[in-house]
């Protein structure tokens, strides 16, 4: 069974997707982490995120590994052998990742890799274009949404916990900018698949969202 979870930044996708995967014993694939890993490498090489050709070359040379972490609810991200799991969450990576992930050649290569990772597996995959492009035949498609303010508050809490000092206004501005780039890019923009179930998580706890998705899984299984 393939479960696709899409939605904008801060809607709670990765937290929820990890827990759903754990409860079902499925593999979890964080596609945002894959774009973030590439962005980290682009910045490390002092390359221009807007230079599609160069970004694509860096991607072709990149050795990317997603390894399950010890607690089985997250995965470690290795780029050319270096564990960058924490570094890819840095705000600088967050600022540049929408540009890096907007390039067509980069996306097609990444989508092919994601499809390969998911093939033949029971998988929960989260991202922006999973239900529409990466796994269009997924048995269950979820679109998580939440108000911009709520998403910014969640993102800020995460960043503060990691020692970054940012204001809520700055995070709101950043999220709005990323929403705009992610949803207006020419190639597989952030969009809800026609057969997706939308869950507005603004006033829901993580557990409530997880239970709602698990109930949908049971309903899908009973339908088969
Ligand atoms: O989910 P995240 O915030 O870690 O994603 C980081 C960025 O990667 C996000 O701004 C858009 C991009 N992304 C994408 O374009 N397609 C995906 N399937 C996943 C992420």
mmCIF file of N, CA and C and ligand atoms in Angstrom, residues 6-10 13-14 30-36 39 88-89 93-94 96-102 107 110-111 114 125-130 134 155 178-179 181-182 185 187-188 190, ligand 1:
data_model
loop_
_atom_site.group_PDB
_atom_site.id
_atom_site.type_symbol
_atom_site.label_atom_id
_atom_site.label_comp_id
_atom_site.label_asym_id
_atom_site.label_seq_id
_atom_site.Cartn_x
_atom_site.Cartn_y
_atom_site.Cartn_z
ATOM 1 N N UNK A 6 0.626 15.096 1.204
ATOM 2 C CA UNK A 6 1.118 16.367 0.670
ATOM 3 C C UNK A 6 0.574 17.532 1.478
ATOM 4 N N UNK A 7 1.144 18.708 1.240
ATOM 5 C CA UNK A 7 0.648 19.908 1.903
ATOM 6 C C UNK A 7 1.749 20.942 1.986
ATOM 7 N N UNK A 8 1.376 22.158 2.381
ATOM 8 C CA UNK A 8 2.364 23.243 2.451
ATOM 9 C C UNK A 8 3.302 23.112 3.644
ATOM 10 N N UNK A 9 4.331 23.961 3.682
ATOM 11 C CA UNK A 9 5.318 23.947 4.769
ATOM 12 C C UNK A 9 4.619 24.157 6.112
ATOM 13 N N UNK A 10 4.960 23.321 7.090
ATOM 14 C CA UNK A 10 4.457 23.516 8.450
ATOM 15 C C UNK A 10 3.069 22.950 8.702
ATOM 16 N N UNK A 13 3.197 17.587 8.030
ATOM 17 C CA UNK A 13 3.343 16.373 7.213
ATOM 18 C C UNK A 13 4.331 15.364 7.775
ATOM 19 N N UNK A 14 5.569 15.832 8.037
ATOM 20 C CA UNK A 14 6.579 14.828 8.396
ATOM 21 C C UNK A 14 6.307 14.211 9.768
ATOM 22 N N UNK A 30 10.838 10.867 3.346
ATOM 23 C CA UNK A 30 10.681 12.319 3.469
ATOM 24 C C UNK A 30 11.284 12.961 2.210
ATOM 25 N N UNK A 31 10.440 13.296 1.229
ATOM 26 C CA UNK A 31 10.989 13.814 -0.039
ATOM 27 C C UNK A 31 11.512 15.248 0.115
ATOM 28 N N UNK A 32 10.970 15.991 1.085
ATOM 29 C CA UNK A 32 11.488 17.338 1.342
ATOM 30 C C UNK A 32 12.951 17.267 1.750
ATOM 31 N N UNK A 33 13.283 16.213 2.537
ATOM 32 C CA UNK A 33 14.678 16.036 2.992
ATOM 33 C C UNK A 33 15.600 15.818 1.790
ATOM 34 N N UNK A 34 15.079 15.203 0.739
ATOM 35 C CA UNK A 34 15.909 14.949 -0.452
ATOM 36 C C UNK A 34 16.233 16.275 -1.156
ATOM 37 N N UNK A 35 15.226 17.136 -1.284
ATOM 38 C CA UNK A 35 15.484 18.454 -1.894
ATOM 39 C C UNK A 35 16.363 19.311 -0.978
ATOM 40 N N UNK A 36 16.164 19.154 0.316
ATOM 41 C CA UNK A 36 16.987 19.905 1.279
ATOM 42 C C UNK A 36 18.445 19.451 1.225
ATOM 43 N N UNK A 39 20.024 21.007 -1.679
ATOM 44 C CA UNK A 39 20.205 22.443 -1.434
ATOM 45 C C UNK A 39 21.406 22.688 -0.520
ATOM 46 N N UNK A 88 20.403 20.076 7.243
ATOM 47 C CA UNK A 88 19.419 20.393 6.195
ATOM 48 C C UNK A 88 18.195 21.121 6.750
ATOM 49 N N UNK A 89 18.093 21.213 8.085
ATOM 50 C CA UNK A 89 16.972 21.943 8.706
ATOM 51 C C UNK A 89 17.342 23.388 8.998
ATOM 52 N N UNK A 93 19.060 26.795 4.458
ATOM 53 C CA UNK A 93 18.628 25.752 3.511
ATOM 54 C C UNK A 93 17.142 25.965 3.201
ATOM 55 N N UNK A 94 16.368 26.265 4.250
ATOM 56 C CA UNK A 94 14.931 26.517 4.075
ATOM 57 C C UNK A 94 14.659 27.654 3.107
ATOM 58 N N UNK A 96 16.587 28.634 0.542
ATOM 59 C CA UNK A 96 17.013 28.364 -0.844
ATOM 60 C C UNK A 96 16.332 27.144 -1.477
ATOM 61 N N UNK A 97 15.703 26.299 -0.642
ATOM 62 C CA UNK A 97 15.222 25.015 -1.167
ATOM 63 C C UNK A 97 14.094 25.151 -2.197
ATOM 64 N N UNK A 98 13.249 26.159 -2.049
ATOM 65 C CA UNK A 98 12.162 26.315 -3.018
ATOM 66 C C UNK A 98 12.706 26.617 -4.406
ATOM 67 N N UNK A 99 13.799 27.365 -4.464
ATOM 68 C CA UNK A 99 14.405 27.707 -5.766
ATOM 69 C C UNK A 99 15.037 26.455 -6.375
ATOM 70 N N UNK A 100 15.823 25.749 -5.570
ATOM 71 C CA UNK A 100 16.495 24.530 -6.048
ATOM 72 C C UNK A 100 15.463 23.511 -6.560
ATOM 73 N N UNK A 101 14.347 23.395 -5.817
ATOM 74 C CA UNK A 101 13.366 22.367 -6.183
ATOM 75 C C UNK A 101 12.402 22.826 -7.281
ATOM 76 N N UNK A 102 12.610 24.023 -7.804
ATOM 77 C CA UNK A 102 11.723 24.495 -8.880
ATOM 78 C C UNK A 102 12.266 24.135 -10.267
ATOM 79 N N UNK A 107 13.800 18.178 -10.725
ATOM 80 C CA UNK A 107 12.583 17.508 -10.258
ATOM 81 C C UNK A 107 12.400 16.148 -10.915
ATOM 82 N N UNK A 110 14.673 13.678 -9.388
ATOM 83 C CA UNK A 110 14.294 13.387 -7.998
ATOM 84 C C UNK A 110 13.036 12.518 -7.976
ATOM 85 N N UNK A 111 12.066 12.832 -8.849
ATOM 86 C CA UNK A 111 10.820 12.056 -8.899
ATOM 87 C C UNK A 111 11.136 10.603 -9.270
ATOM 88 N N UNK A 114 12.512 8.897 -6.291
ATOM 89 C CA UNK A 114 11.470 8.657 -5.273
ATOM 90 C C UNK A 114 10.584 7.476 -5.683
ATOM 91 N N UNK A 125 4.849 8.364 2.048
ATOM 92 C CA UNK A 125 5.772 9.340 1.472
ATOM 93 C C UNK A 125 5.165 10.730 1.598
ATOM 94 N N UNK A 126 5.938 11.682 2.094
ATOM 95 C CA UNK A 126 5.381 13.032 2.204
ATOM 96 C C UNK A 126 6.155 14.030 1.354
ATOM 97 N N UNK A 127 5.421 15.063 0.906
ATOM 98 C CA UNK A 127 6.044 16.077 0.043
ATOM 99 C C UNK A 127 5.037 17.092 -0.446
ATOM 100 N N UNK A 128 5.203 17.499 -1.693
ATOM 101 C CA UNK A 128 4.305 18.499 -2.284
ATOM 102 C C UNK A 128 3.562 17.948 -3.500
ATOM 103 N N UNK A 129 4.189 16.974 -4.173
ATOM 104 C CA UNK A 129 3.651 16.477 -5.445
ATOM 105 C C UNK A 129 3.530 14.957 -5.438
ATOM 106 N N UNK A 130 3.393 14.372 -4.266
ATOM 107 C CA UNK A 130 3.396 12.905 -4.185
ATOM 108 C C UNK A 130 2.108 12.348 -4.797
ATOM 109 N N UNK A 134 4.373 11.880 -8.118
ATOM 110 C CA UNK A 134 5.313 10.802 -7.759
ATOM 111 C C UNK A 134 4.571 9.461 -7.649
ATOM 112 N N UNK A 155 6.549 26.021 13.033
ATOM 113 C CA UNK A 155 7.914 26.075 12.479
ATOM 114 C C UNK A 155 8.845 26.836 13.422
ATOM 115 N N UNK A 178 7.565 30.792 0.514
ATOM 116 C CA UNK A 178 7.727 29.408 0.048
ATOM 117 C C UNK A 178 6.433 28.854 -0.526
ATOM 118 N N UNK A 179 5.305 29.174 0.119
ATOM 119 C CA UNK A 179 3.996 28.735 -0.413
ATOM 120 C C UNK A 179 3.836 29.246 -1.832
ATOM 121 N N UNK A 181 6.173 30.258 -4.061
ATOM 122 C CA UNK A 181 7.080 29.615 -5.034
ATOM 123 C C UNK A 181 6.632 28.175 -5.279
ATOM 124 N N UNK A 182 6.312 27.435 -4.203
ATOM 125 C CA UNK A 182 5.940 26.013 -4.336
ATOM 126 C C UNK A 182 4.652 25.835 -5.147
ATOM 127 N N UNK A 185 5.161 27.315 -9.201
ATOM 128 C CA UNK A 185 6.208 26.855 -10.116
ATOM 129 C C UNK A 185 5.559 26.083 -11.275
ATOM 130 N N UNK A 187 6.519 23.358 -12.923
ATOM 131 C CA UNK A 187 6.529 21.892 -12.919
ATOM 132 C C UNK A 187 6.053 21.318 -11.594
ATOM 133 N N UNK A 188 5.097 20.418 -11.683
ATOM 134 C CA UNK A 188 4.429 19.796 -10.526
ATOM 135 C C UNK A 188 4.370 20.707 -9.297
ATOM 136 N N UNK A 190 2.744 22.603 -5.921
ATOM 137 C CA UNK A 190 1.979 22.116 -4.776
ATOM 138 C C UNK A 190 0.491 22.255 -5.107
HETATM 139 O O1 LIG B 1 8.701 19.529 3.473
HETATM 140 P P1 LIG B 1 9.944 20.446 3.550
HETATM 141 O O2 LIG B 1 9.646 21.791 4.136
HETATM 142 O O3 LIG B 1 11.105 19.791 4.172
HETATM 143 O O4 LIG B 1 10.308 20.700 1.994
HETATM 144 C C1 LIG B 1 11.364 21.538 1.624
HETATM 145 C C2 LIG B 1 11.117 22.137 0.252
HETATM 146 O O5 LIG B 1 11.250 21.129 -0.745
HETATM 147 C C3 LIG B 1 9.789 22.820 0.024
HETATM 148 O O6 LIG B 1 9.902 24.218 0.082
HETATM 149 C C4 LIG B 1 9.386 22.420 -1.371
HETATM 150 C C5 LIG B 1 10.297 21.321 -1.769
HETATM 151 N N1 LIG B 1 9.638 20.055 -2.018
HETATM 152 C C6 LIG B 1 9.137 19.838 -3.281
HETATM 153 O O7 LIG B 1 9.201 20.723 -4.131
HETATM 154 N N2 LIG B 1 8.584 18.642 -3.600
HETATM 155 C C7 LIG B 1 8.499 17.670 -2.686
HETATM 156 N N3 LIG B 1 7.961 16.493 -3.021
HETATM 157 C C8 LIG B 1 8.992 17.880 -1.370
HETATM 158 C C9 LIG B 1 9.541 19.105 -1.056
#
